[in-house]
């Protein structure tokens, strides 16, 4: 008879311990039109990830970076011959504010042309 209440407490204890594992990450996103083609967008994403020095993966149209407490993905879509659309997603384990701030930071970095690159234009430099 005493085993049953003890078993019940153990199950409740395990359930409470597993609750943080069920927490969903906070996600933010944004987009930005760039005056470079999709390859130029990917090159800027690569430079940014290299600057951060984080683990990353690369795909045909995307770059993904990983942190201990979150991740981000940059997608680059061709809009016209000399324009692309960068879409940025970021997730953080606990804070939507951190994810949102990171998305804004990434978009600011992507908007900056690489110094000395042939894809930089005067309109971008004034940002």
N, CA, C and O atoms as a GROMACS GRO file, in nm:
protein
  508
    1UNK      N    1   0.080  -0.120   0.000
    1UNK     CA    2   0.000   0.000   0.000
    1UNK      C    3   0.085   0.127   0.000
    1UNK      O    4   0.048   0.225  -0.064
    2UNK      N    5   0.197   0.126   0.072
    2UNK     CA    6   0.281   0.244   0.078
    2UNK      C    7   0.361   0.262  -0.052
    2UNK      O    8   0.407   0.373  -0.080
    3UNK      N    9   0.376   0.159  -0.129
    3UNK     CA   10   0.449   0.168  -0.254
    3UNK      C   11   0.374   0.254  -0.356
    3UNK      O   12   0.437   0.326  -0.434
    4UNK      N   13   0.244   0.247  -0.358
    4UNK     CA   14   0.164   0.323  -0.453
    4UNK      C   15   0.183   0.474  -0.437
    4UNK      O   16   0.209   0.540  -0.538
    5UNK      N   17   0.171   0.534  -0.318
    5UNK     CA   18   0.195   0.678  -0.305
    5UNK      C   19   0.339   0.716  -0.341
    5UNK      O   20   0.362   0.823  -0.397
    6UNK      N   21   0.434   0.632  -0.309
    6UNK     CA   22   0.573   0.658  -0.341
    6UNK      C   23   0.594   0.659  -0.493
    6UNK      O   24   0.668   0.742  -0.547
    7UNK      N   25   0.530   0.567  -0.561
    7UNK     CA   26   0.537   0.560  -0.706
    7UNK      C   27   0.474   0.685  -0.768
    7UNK      O   28   0.527   0.741  -0.864
    8UNK      N   29   0.363   0.728  -0.713
    8UNK     CA   30   0.296   0.847  -0.763
    8UNK      C   31   0.384   0.971  -0.748
    8UNK      O   32   0.394   1.052  -0.840
    9UNK      N   33   0.449   0.985  -0.634
    9UNK     CA   34   0.539   1.098  -0.612
    9UNK      C   35   0.657   1.094  -0.708
    9UNK      O   36   0.701   1.198  -0.757
   10UNK      N   37   0.707   0.977  -0.736
   10UNK     CA   38   0.819   0.963  -0.829
   10UNK      C   39   0.779   1.007  -0.969
   10UNK      O   40   0.855   1.075  -1.037
   11UNK      N   41   0.660   0.969  -1.012
   11UNK     CA   42   0.612   1.007  -1.145
   11UNK      C   43   0.593   1.157  -1.154
   11UNK      O   44   0.630   1.219  -1.253
   12UNK      N   45   0.534   1.217  -1.050
   12UNK     CA   46   0.516   1.363  -1.048
   12UNK      C   47   0.651   1.432  -1.050
   12UNK      O   48   0.668   1.531  -1.121
   13UNK      N   49   0.746   1.382  -0.973
   13UNK     CA   50   0.881   1.439  -0.970
   13UNK      C   51   0.948   1.434  -1.106
   13UNK      O   52   1.012   1.531  -1.148
   14UNK      N   53   0.935   1.322  -1.176
   14UNK     CA   54   0.991   1.310  -1.310
   14UNK      C   55   0.923   1.405  -1.407
   14UNK      O   56   0.989   1.463  -1.494
   15UNK      N   57   0.794   1.421  -1.393
   15UNK     CA   58   0.720   1.513  -1.479
   15UNK      C   59   0.766   1.657  -1.460
   15UNK      O   60   0.779   1.730  -1.558
   16UNK      N   61   0.789   1.699  -1.337
   16UNK     CA   62   0.836   1.834  -1.311
   16UNK      C   63   0.978   1.855  -1.361
   16UNK      O   64   1.012   1.962  -1.410
   17UNK      N   65   1.060   1.753  -1.349
   17UNK     CA   66   1.198   1.763  -1.396
   17UNK      C   67   1.203   1.773  -1.548
   17UNK      O   68   1.295   1.835  -1.602
   18UNK      N   69   1.108   1.714  -1.617
   18UNK     CA   70   1.108   1.715  -1.764
   18UNK      C   71   1.042   1.839  -1.822
   18UNK      O   72   1.054   1.863  -1.942
   19UNK      N   73   0.974   1.919  -1.742
   19UNK     CA   74   0.903   2.037  -1.792
   19UNK      C   75   0.994   2.134  -1.866
   19UNK      O   76   0.955   2.181  -1.973
   20UNK      N   77   1.114   2.169  -1.816
   20UNK     CA   78   1.199   2.260  -1.893
   20UNK      C   79   1.236   2.205  -2.030
   20UNK      O   80   1.255   2.282  -2.123
   21UNK      N   81   1.247   2.076  -2.044
   21UNK     CA   82   1.280   2.016  -2.173
   21UNK      C   83   1.168   2.036  -2.274
   21UNK      O   84   1.191   2.031  -2.394
   22UNK      N   85   1.047   2.058  -2.226
   22UNK     CA   86   0.933   2.079  -2.315
   22UNK      C   87   0.917   2.225  -2.356
   22UNK      O   88   0.833   2.256  -2.440
   23UNK      N   89   0.996   2.314  -2.296
   23UNK     CA   90   0.986   2.456  -2.328
   23UNK      C   91   1.021   2.479  -2.474
   23UNK      O   92   1.114   2.418  -2.527
   24UNK      N   93   0.948   2.566  -2.539
   24UNK     CA   94   0.972   2.597  -2.679
   24UNK      C   95   1.062   2.719  -2.690
   24UNK      O   96   1.052   2.810  -2.608
   25UNK      N   97   1.149   2.721  -2.790
   25UNK     CA   98   1.237   2.838  -2.805
   25UNK      C   99   1.158   2.958  -2.855
   25UNK      O  100   1.053   2.944  -2.917
   26UNK      N  101   1.208   3.075  -2.826
   26UNK     CA  102   1.150   3.200  -2.875
   26UNK      C  103   1.210   3.226  -3.013
   26UNK      O  104   1.331   3.211  -3.032
   27UNK      N  105   1.126   3.264  -3.110
   27UNK     CA  106   1.170   3.279  -3.249
   27UNK      C  107   1.137   3.418  -3.299
   27UNK      O  108   1.030   3.472  -3.269
   28UNK      N  109   1.228   3.475  -3.377
   28UNK     CA  110   1.207   3.605  -3.441
   28UNK      C  111   1.251   3.593  -3.587
   28UNK      O  112   1.330   3.505  -3.622
   29UNK      N  113   1.198   3.681  -3.671
   29UNK     CA  114   1.238   3.679  -3.813
   29UNK      C  115   1.233   3.820  -3.871
   29UNK      O  116   1.170   3.910  -3.815
   30UNK      N  117   1.299   3.837  -3.983
   30UNK     CA  118   1.297   3.963  -4.054
   30UNK      C  119   1.345   3.941  -4.196
   30UNK      O  120   1.401   3.836  -4.229
   31UNK      N  121   1.322   4.040  -4.281
   31UNK     CA  122   1.370   4.030  -4.419
   31UNK      C  123   1.430   4.162  -4.462
   31UNK      O  124   1.402   4.267  -4.405
   32UNK      N  125   1.513   4.153  -4.565
   32UNK     CA  126   1.589   4.269  -4.610
   32UNK      C  127   1.620   4.252  -4.758
   32UNK      O  128   1.670   4.148  -4.800
   33UNK      N  129   1.592   4.354  -4.836
   33UNK     CA  130   1.629   4.353  -4.978
   33UNK      C  131   1.771   4.406  -4.990
   33UNK      O  132   1.806   4.510  -4.934
   34UNK      N  133   1.854   4.332  -5.065
   34UNK     CA  134   1.993   4.370  -5.085
   34UNK      C  135   2.018   4.402  -5.232
   34UNK      O  136   1.956   4.344  -5.320
   35UNK      N  137   2.109   4.494  -5.257
   35UNK     CA  138   2.145   4.531  -5.393
   35UNK      C  139   2.260   4.445  -5.445
   35UNK      O  140   2.352   4.494  -5.510
   36UNK      N  141   2.252   4.316  -5.416
   36UNK     CA  142   2.345   4.215  -5.470
   36UNK      C  143   2.261   4.092  -5.503
   36UNK      O  144   2.151   4.075  -5.450
   37UNK      N  145   2.314   4.008  -5.590
   37UNK     CA  146   2.244   3.885  -5.623
   37UNK      C  147   2.249   3.788  -5.506
   37UNK      O  148   2.308   3.817  -5.402
   38UNK      N  149   2.187   3.673  -5.524
   38UNK     CA  150   2.181   3.576  -5.415
   38UNK      C  151   2.319   3.526  -5.373
   38UNK      O  152   2.340   3.499  -5.255
   39UNK      N  153   2.412   3.515  -5.467
   39UNK     CA  154   2.548   3.472  -5.428
   39UNK      C  155   2.615   3.579  -5.343
   39UNK      O  156   2.686   3.546  -5.248
   40UNK      N  157   2.593   3.705  -5.375
   40UNK     CA  158   2.648   3.813  -5.292
   40UNK      C  159   2.589   3.810  -5.152
   40UNK      O  160   2.659   3.834  -5.054
   41UNK      N  161   2.460   3.779  -5.143
   41UNK     CA  162   2.393   3.765  -5.013
   41UNK      C  163   2.456   3.651  -4.934
   41UNK      O  164   2.485   3.666  -4.815
   42UNK      N  165   2.478   3.537  -4.999
   42UNK     CA  166   2.540   3.422  -4.932
   42UNK      C  167   2.683   3.454  -4.890
   42UNK      O  168   2.728   3.410  -4.784
   43UNK      N  169   2.755   3.530  -4.974
   43UNK     CA  170   2.892   3.568  -4.939
   43UNK      C  171   2.892   3.656  -4.813
   43UNK      O  172   2.977   3.639  -4.726
   44UNK      N  173   2.796   3.749  -4.804
   44UNK     CA  174   2.786   3.833  -4.685
   44UNK      C  175   2.750   3.749  -4.562
   44UNK      O  176   2.802   3.772  -4.453
   45UNK      N  177   2.661   3.653  -4.581
   45UNK     CA  178   2.625   3.564  -4.469
   45UNK      C  179   2.746   3.484  -4.425
   45UNK      O  180   2.769   3.468  -4.305
   46UNK      N  181   2.825   3.433  -4.519
   46UNK     CA  182   2.945   3.358  -4.485
   46UNK      C  183   3.044   3.445  -4.408
   46UNK      O  184   3.102   3.400  -4.308
   47UNK      N  185   3.064   3.568  -4.453
   47UNK     CA  186   3.154   3.660  -4.384
   47UNK      C  187   3.107   3.687  -4.242
   47UNK      O  188   3.187   3.690  -4.148
   48UNK      N  189   2.977   3.706  -4.227
   48UNK     CA  190   2.920   3.732  -4.094
   48UNK      C  191   2.943   3.613  -4.002
   48UNK      O  192   2.984   3.631  -3.887
   49UNK      N  193   2.916   3.494  -4.051
   49UNK     CA  194   2.932   3.373  -3.968
   49UNK      C  195   3.079   3.352  -3.933
   49UNK      O  196   3.111   3.313  -3.820
   50UNK      N  197   3.168   3.378  -4.027
   50UNK     CA  198   3.310   3.367  -3.999
   50UNK      C  199   3.351   3.466  -3.891
   50UNK      O  200   3.428   3.433  -3.801
   51UNK      N  201   3.298   3.588  -3.900
   51UNK     CA  202   3.326   3.691  -3.799
   51UNK      C  203   3.277   3.648  -3.660
   51UNK      O  204   3.344   3.673  -3.560
   52UNK      N  205   3.161   3.582  -3.655
   52UNK     CA  206   3.108   3.534  -3.527
   52UNK      C  207   3.189   3.418  -3.472
   52UNK      O  208   3.204   3.404  -3.350
   53UNK      N  209   3.242   3.335  -3.560
   53UNK     CA  210   3.319   3.220  -3.517
   53UNK      C  211   3.236   3.110  -3.453
   53UNK      O  212   3.280   3.047  -3.357
   54UNK      N  213   3.115   3.087  -3.506
   54UNK     CA  214   3.028   2.984  -3.451
   54UNK      C  215   3.020   2.865  -3.547
   54UNK      O  216   3.053   2.876  -3.664
   55UNK      N  217   2.976   2.752  -3.494
   55UNK     CA  218   2.953   2.634  -3.577
   55UNK      C  219   2.842   2.667  -3.676
   55UNK      O  220   2.745   2.735  -3.642
   56UNK      N  221   2.856   2.619  -3.799
   56UNK     CA  222   2.756   2.652  -3.900
   56UNK      C  223   2.741   2.540  -4.002
   56UNK      O  224   2.825   2.450  -4.013
   57UNK      N  225   2.633   2.548  -4.077
   57UNK     CA  226   2.605   2.460  -4.190
   57UNK      C  227   2.571   2.549  -4.308
   57UNK      O  228   2.522   2.660  -4.290
   58UNK      N  229   2.598   2.500  -4.428
   58UNK     CA  230   2.561   2.578  -4.545
   58UNK      C  231   2.486   2.492  -4.644
   58UNK      O  232   2.518   2.374  -4.665
   59UNK      N  233   2.386   2.554  -4.705
   59UNK     CA  234   2.306   2.489  -4.808
   59UNK      C  235   2.316   2.568  -4.935
   59UNK      O  236   2.392   2.665  -4.945
   60UNK      N  237   2.240   2.529  -5.033
   60UNK     CA  238   2.242   2.595  -5.162
   60UNK      C  239   2.195   2.740  -5.154
   60UNK      O  240   2.250   2.827  -5.221
   61UNK      N  241   2.092   2.766  -5.071
   61UNK     CA  242   2.039   2.903  -5.058
   61UNK      C  243   2.037   2.953  -4.914
   61UNK      O  244   1.978   3.058  -4.887
   62UNK      N  245   2.101   2.881  -4.822
   62UNK     CA  246   2.093   2.921  -4.682
   62UNK      C  247   2.222   2.895  -4.606
   62UNK      O  248   2.306   2.816  -4.647
   63UNK      N  249   2.232   2.965  -4.494
   63UNK     CA  250   2.340   2.945  -4.399
   63UNK      C  251   2.277   2.937  -4.261
   63UNK      O  252   2.185   3.014  -4.230
   64UNK      N  253   2.325   2.845  -4.178
   64UNK     CA  254   2.270   2.826  -4.044
   64UNK      C  255   2.385   2.828  -3.944
   64UNK      O  256   2.489   2.764  -3.965
   65UNK      N  257   2.366   2.903  -3.836
   65UNK     CA  258   2.466   2.910  -3.730
   65UNK      C  259   2.407   2.864  -3.599
   65UNK      O  260   2.287   2.879  -3.574
   66UNK      N  261   2.492   2.807  -3.514
   66UNK     CA  262   2.447   2.748  -3.389
   66UNK      C  263   2.522   2.806  -3.270
   66UNK      O  264   2.644   2.823  -3.274
   67UNK      N  265   2.448   2.837  -3.164
   67UNK     CA  266   2.502   2.882  -3.037
   67UNK      C  267   2.460   2.782  -2.930
   67UNK      O  268   2.383   2.690  -2.958
   68UNK      N  269   2.511   2.799  -2.810
   68UNK     CA  270   2.468   2.714  -2.699
   68UNK      C  271   2.321   2.736  -2.664
   68UNK      O  272   2.252   2.642  -2.624
   69UNK      N  273   2.274   2.858  -2.680
   69UNK     CA  274   2.138   2.891  -2.637
   69UNK      C  275   2.046   2.930  -2.752
   69UNK      O  276   1.941   2.991  -2.728
   70UNK      N  277   2.082   2.897  -2.875
   70UNK     CA  278   1.995   2.931  -2.987
   70UNK      C  279   2.060   2.899  -3.121
   70UNK      O  280   2.165   2.836  -3.128
   71UNK      N  281   1.994   2.943  -3.226
   71UNK     CA  282   2.041   2.920  -3.362
   71UNK      C  283   1.984   3.028  -3.452
   71UNK      O  284   1.890   3.098  -3.415
   72UNK      N  285   2.042   3.042  -3.571
   72UNK     CA  286   1.989   3.136  -3.670
   72UNK      C  287   2.004   3.077  -3.808
   72UNK      O  288   2.088   2.991  -3.833
   73UNK      N  289   1.921   3.125  -3.899
   73UNK     CA  290   1.928   3.083  -4.039
   73UNK      C  291   1.910   3.206  -4.127
   73UNK      O  292   1.823   3.290  -4.102
   74UNK      N  293   1.993   3.215  -4.229
   74UNK     CA  294   1.985   3.322  -4.328
   74UNK      C  295   1.954   3.257  -4.462
   74UNK      O  296   2.030   3.173  -4.510
   75UNK      N  297   1.843   3.296  -4.522
   75UNK     CA  298   1.803   3.246  -4.654
   75UNK      C  299   1.823   3.359  -4.754
   75UNK      O  300   1.790   3.474  -4.725
   76UNK      N  301   1.875   3.327  -4.873
   76UNK     CA  302   1.899   3.426  -4.977
   76UNK      C  303   1.826   3.386  -5.105
   76UNK      O  304   1.853   3.281  -5.163
   77UNK      N  305   1.734   3.471  -5.147
   77UNK     CA  306   1.655   3.446  -5.267
   77UNK      C  307   1.684   3.552  -5.371
   77UNK      O  308   1.688   3.671  -5.340
   78UNK      N  309   1.706   3.510  -5.495
   78UNK     CA  310   1.727   3.602  -5.605
   78UNK      C  311   1.598   3.676  -5.635
   78UNK      O  312   1.493   3.613  -5.651
   79UNK      N  313   1.604   3.811  -5.643
   79UNK     CA  314   1.487   3.892  -5.675
   79UNK      C  315   1.492   3.939  -5.820
   79UNK      O  316   1.393   3.935  -5.892
   80UNK      N  317   1.608   3.984  -5.861
   80UNK     CA  318   1.632   4.025  -5.999
   80UNK      C  319   1.780   3.998  -6.026
   80UNK      O  320   1.848   3.936  -5.945
   81UNK      N  321   1.827   4.044  -6.140
   81UNK     CA  322   1.966   4.016  -6.174
   81UNK      C  323   2.064   4.067  -6.069
   81UNK      O  324   2.165   4.003  -6.041
   82UNK      N  325   2.034   4.183  -6.011
   82UNK     CA  326   2.127   4.244  -5.916
   82UNK      C  327   2.065   4.272  -5.779
   82UNK      O  328   2.114   4.357  -5.705
   83UNK      N  329   1.958   4.201  -5.745
   83UNK     CA  330   1.896   4.216  -5.612
   83UNK      C  331   1.858   4.080  -5.556
   83UNK      O  332   1.825   3.986  -5.629
   84UNK      N  333   1.864   4.073  -5.425
   84UNK     CA  334   1.822   3.951  -5.357
   84UNK      C  335   1.744   3.987  -5.231
   84UNK      O  336   1.747   4.102  -5.186
   85UNK      N  337   1.676   3.891  -5.177
   85UNK     CA  338   1.602   3.906  -5.052
   85UNK      C  339   1.666   3.815  -4.950
   85UNK      O  340   1.678   3.694  -4.971
   86UNK      N  341   1.708   3.874  -4.838
   86UNK     CA  342   1.762   3.795  -4.727
   86UNK      C  343   1.652   3.781  -4.623
   86UNK      O  344   1.591   3.881  -4.582
   87UNK      N  345   1.626   3.660  -4.582
   87UNK     CA  346   1.528   3.634  -4.476
   87UNK      C  347   1.606   3.571  -4.361
   87UNK      O  348   1.678   3.473  -4.379
   88UNK      N  349   1.590   3.630  -4.242
   88UNK     CA  350   1.668   3.588  -4.126
   88UNK      C  351   1.573   3.536  -4.018
   88UNK      O  352   1.475   3.602  -3.984
   89UNK      N  353   1.602   3.418  -3.967
   89UNK     CA  354   1.530   3.360  -3.853
   89UNK      C  355   1.632   3.340  -3.741
   89UNK      O  356   1.746   3.300  -3.766
   90UNK      N  357   1.590   3.367  -3.619
   90UNK     CA  358   1.674   3.341  -3.503
   90UNK      C  359   1.587   3.282  -3.393
   90UNK      O  360   1.472   3.322  -3.376
   91UNK      N  361   1.643   3.188  -3.319
   91UNK     CA  362   1.572   3.132  -3.205
   91UNK      C  363   1.663   3.143  -3.083
   91UNK      O  364   1.785   3.135  -3.093
   92UNK      N  365   1.600   3.160  -2.969
   92UNK     CA  366   1.673   3.165  -2.842
   92UNK      C  367   1.594   3.081  -2.744
   92UNK      O  368   1.471   3.081  -2.744
   93UNK      N  369   1.666   3.010  -2.660
   93UNK     CA  370   1.600   2.918  -2.567
   93UNK      C  371   1.504   2.986  -2.471
   93UNK      O  372   1.405   2.925  -2.430
   94UNK      N  373   1.530   3.112  -2.435
   94UNK     CA  374   1.449   3.175  -2.330
   94UNK      C  375   1.390   3.310  -2.364
   94UNK      O  376   1.288   3.347  -2.307
   95UNK      N  377   1.451   3.387  -2.455
   95UNK     CA  378   1.413   3.527  -2.469
   95UNK      C  379   1.379   3.566  -2.613
   95UNK      O  380   1.462   3.555  -2.704
   96UNK      N  381   1.256   3.612  -2.632
   96UNK     CA  382   1.215   3.664  -2.763
   96UNK      C  383   1.289   3.794  -2.792
   96UNK      O  384   1.319   3.824  -2.908
   97UNK      N  385   1.319   3.872  -2.689
   97UNK     CA  386   1.392   3.998  -2.706
   97UNK      C  387   1.533   3.972  -2.760
   97UNK      O  388   1.580   4.045  -2.848
   98UNK      N  389   1.600   3.870  -2.708
   98UNK     CA  390   1.733   3.836  -2.757
   98UNK      C  391   1.724   3.792  -2.904
   98UNK      O  392   1.807   3.833  -2.985
   99UNK      N  393   1.627   3.709  -2.937
   99UNK     CA  394   1.611   3.663  -3.075
   99UNK      C  395   1.583   3.781  -3.169
   99UNK      O  396   1.641   3.788  -3.277
  100UNK      N  397   1.497   3.872  -3.128
  100UNK     CA  398   1.463   3.989  -3.210
  100UNK      C  399   1.584   4.080  -3.228
  100UNK      O  400   1.610   4.126  -3.339
  101UNK      N  401   1.656   4.105  -3.121
  101UNK     CA  402   1.776   4.190  -3.130
  101UNK      C  403   1.881   4.127  -3.221
  101UNK      O  404   1.948   4.197  -3.297
  102UNK      N  405   1.894   3.995  -3.214
  102UNK     CA  406   1.991   3.927  -3.298
  102UNK      C  407   1.953   3.938  -3.445
  102UNK      O  408   2.039   3.959  -3.530
  103UNK      N  409   1.824   3.923  -3.477
  103UNK     CA  410   1.777   3.937  -3.616
  103UNK      C  411   1.811   4.076  -3.667
  103UNK      O  412   1.860   4.091  -3.779
  104UNK      N  413   1.786   4.180  -3.587
  104UNK     CA  414   1.817   4.317  -3.629
  104UNK      C  415   1.967   4.335  -3.649
  104UNK      O  416   2.009   4.403  -3.743
  105UNK      N  417   2.047   4.274  -3.562
  105UNK     CA  418   2.192   4.281  -3.574
  105UNK      C  419   2.238   4.216  -3.705
  105UNK      O  420   2.320   4.272  -3.777
  106UNK      N  421   2.186   4.098  -3.734
  106UNK     CA  422   2.224   4.027  -3.857
  106UNK      C  423   2.186   4.109  -3.980
  106UNK      O  424   2.266   4.122  -4.072
  107UNK      N  425   2.066   4.163  -3.981
  107UNK     CA  426   2.022   4.240  -4.097
  107UNK      C  427   2.110   4.364  -4.117
  107UNK      O  428   2.139   4.402  -4.230
  108UNK      N  429   2.152   4.426  -4.008
  108UNK     CA  430   2.243   4.540  -4.017
  108UNK      C  431   2.376   4.499  -4.078
  108UNK      O  432   2.432   4.572  -4.160
  109UNK      N  433   2.427   4.384  -4.038
  109UNK     CA  434   2.553   4.334  -4.093
  109UNK      C  435   2.540   4.298  -4.241
  109UNK      O  436   2.629   4.327  -4.321
  110UNK      N  437   2.429   4.234  -4.278
  110UNK     CA  438   2.408   4.196  -4.418
  110UNK      C  439   2.392   4.319  -4.507
  110UNK      O  440   2.428   4.314  -4.625
  111UNK      N  441   2.339   4.428  -4.454
  111UNK     CA  442   2.318   4.550  -4.533
  111UNK      C  443   2.448   4.620  -4.566
  111UNK      O  444   2.454   4.700  -4.659
  112UNK      N  445   2.553   4.591  -4.490
  112UNK     CA  446   2.682   4.656  -4.513
  112UNK      C  447   2.758   4.583  -4.623
  112UNK      O  448   2.782   4.463  -4.612
  113UNK      N  449   2.795   4.655  -4.729
  113UNK     CA  450   2.873   4.589  -4.835
  113UNK      C  451   3.012   4.555  -4.783
  113UNK      O  452   3.067   4.626  -4.699
  114UNK      N  453   3.067   4.446  -4.835
  114UNK     CA  454   3.205   4.411  -4.801
  114UNK      C  455   3.296   4.517  -4.859
  114UNK      O  456   3.281   4.555  -4.975
  115UNK      N  457   3.389   4.566  -4.780
  115UNK     CA  458   3.479   4.670  -4.829
  115UNK      C  459   3.564   4.615  -4.942
  115UNK      O  460   3.624   4.508  -4.932
  116UNK      N  461   3.567   4.691  -5.052
  116UNK     CA  462   3.646   4.651  -5.166
  116UNK      C  463   3.581   4.546  -5.254
  116UNK      O  464   3.644   4.499  -5.349
  117UNK      N  465   3.458   4.508  -5.225
  117UNK     CA  466   3.393   4.407  -5.307
  117UNK      C  467   3.329   4.473  -5.429
  117UNK      O  468   3.282   4.587  -5.420
  118UNK      N  469   3.326   4.403  -5.541
  118UNK     CA  470   3.266   4.461  -5.661
  118UNK      C  471   3.115   4.474  -5.652
  118UNK      O  472   3.054   4.545  -5.733
  119UNK      N  473   3.051   4.408  -5.552
  119UNK     CA  474   2.905   4.415  -5.544
  119UNK      C  475   2.856   4.532  -5.460
  119UNK      O  476   2.736   4.550  -5.445
  120UNK      N  477   2.947   4.612  -5.406
  120UNK     CA  478   2.901   4.725  -5.325
  120UNK      C  479   2.859   4.839  -5.416
  120UNK      O  480   2.919   4.861  -5.522
  121UNK      N  481   2.757   4.910  -5.376
  121UNK     CA  482   2.707   5.021  -5.455
  121UNK      C  483   2.698   5.144  -5.367
  121UNK      O  484   2.689   5.131  -5.245
  122UNK      N  485   2.701   5.266  -5.426
  122UNK     CA  486   2.694   5.387  -5.346
  122UNK      C  487   2.567   5.394  -5.261
  122UNK      O  488   2.572   5.447  -5.150
  123UNK      N  489   2.456   5.343  -5.309
  123UNK     CA  490   2.330   5.349  -5.233
  123UNK      C  491   2.342   5.269  -5.104
  123UNK      O  492   2.289   5.310  -5.001
  124UNK      N  493   2.410   5.156  -5.108
  124UNK     CA  494   2.428   5.073  -4.988
  124UNK      C  495   2.522   5.141  -4.890
  124UNK      O  496   2.503   5.130  -4.768
  125UNK      N  497   2.622   5.210  -4.940
  125UNK     CA  498   2.721   5.271  -4.853
  125UNK      C  499   2.661   5.380  -4.765
  125UNK      O  500   2.714   5.408  -4.658
  126UNK      N  501   2.553   5.440  -4.809
  126UNK     CA  502   2.491   5.547  -4.731
  126UNK      C  503   2.405   5.494  -4.617
  126UNK      O  504   2.356   5.573  -4.536
  127UNK      N  505   2.386   5.363  -4.607
  127UNK     CA  506   2.309   5.306  -4.497
  127UNK      C  507   2.386   5.318  -4.375
  127UNK      O  508   2.340   5.277  -4.268
   0.00000   0.00000   0.00000
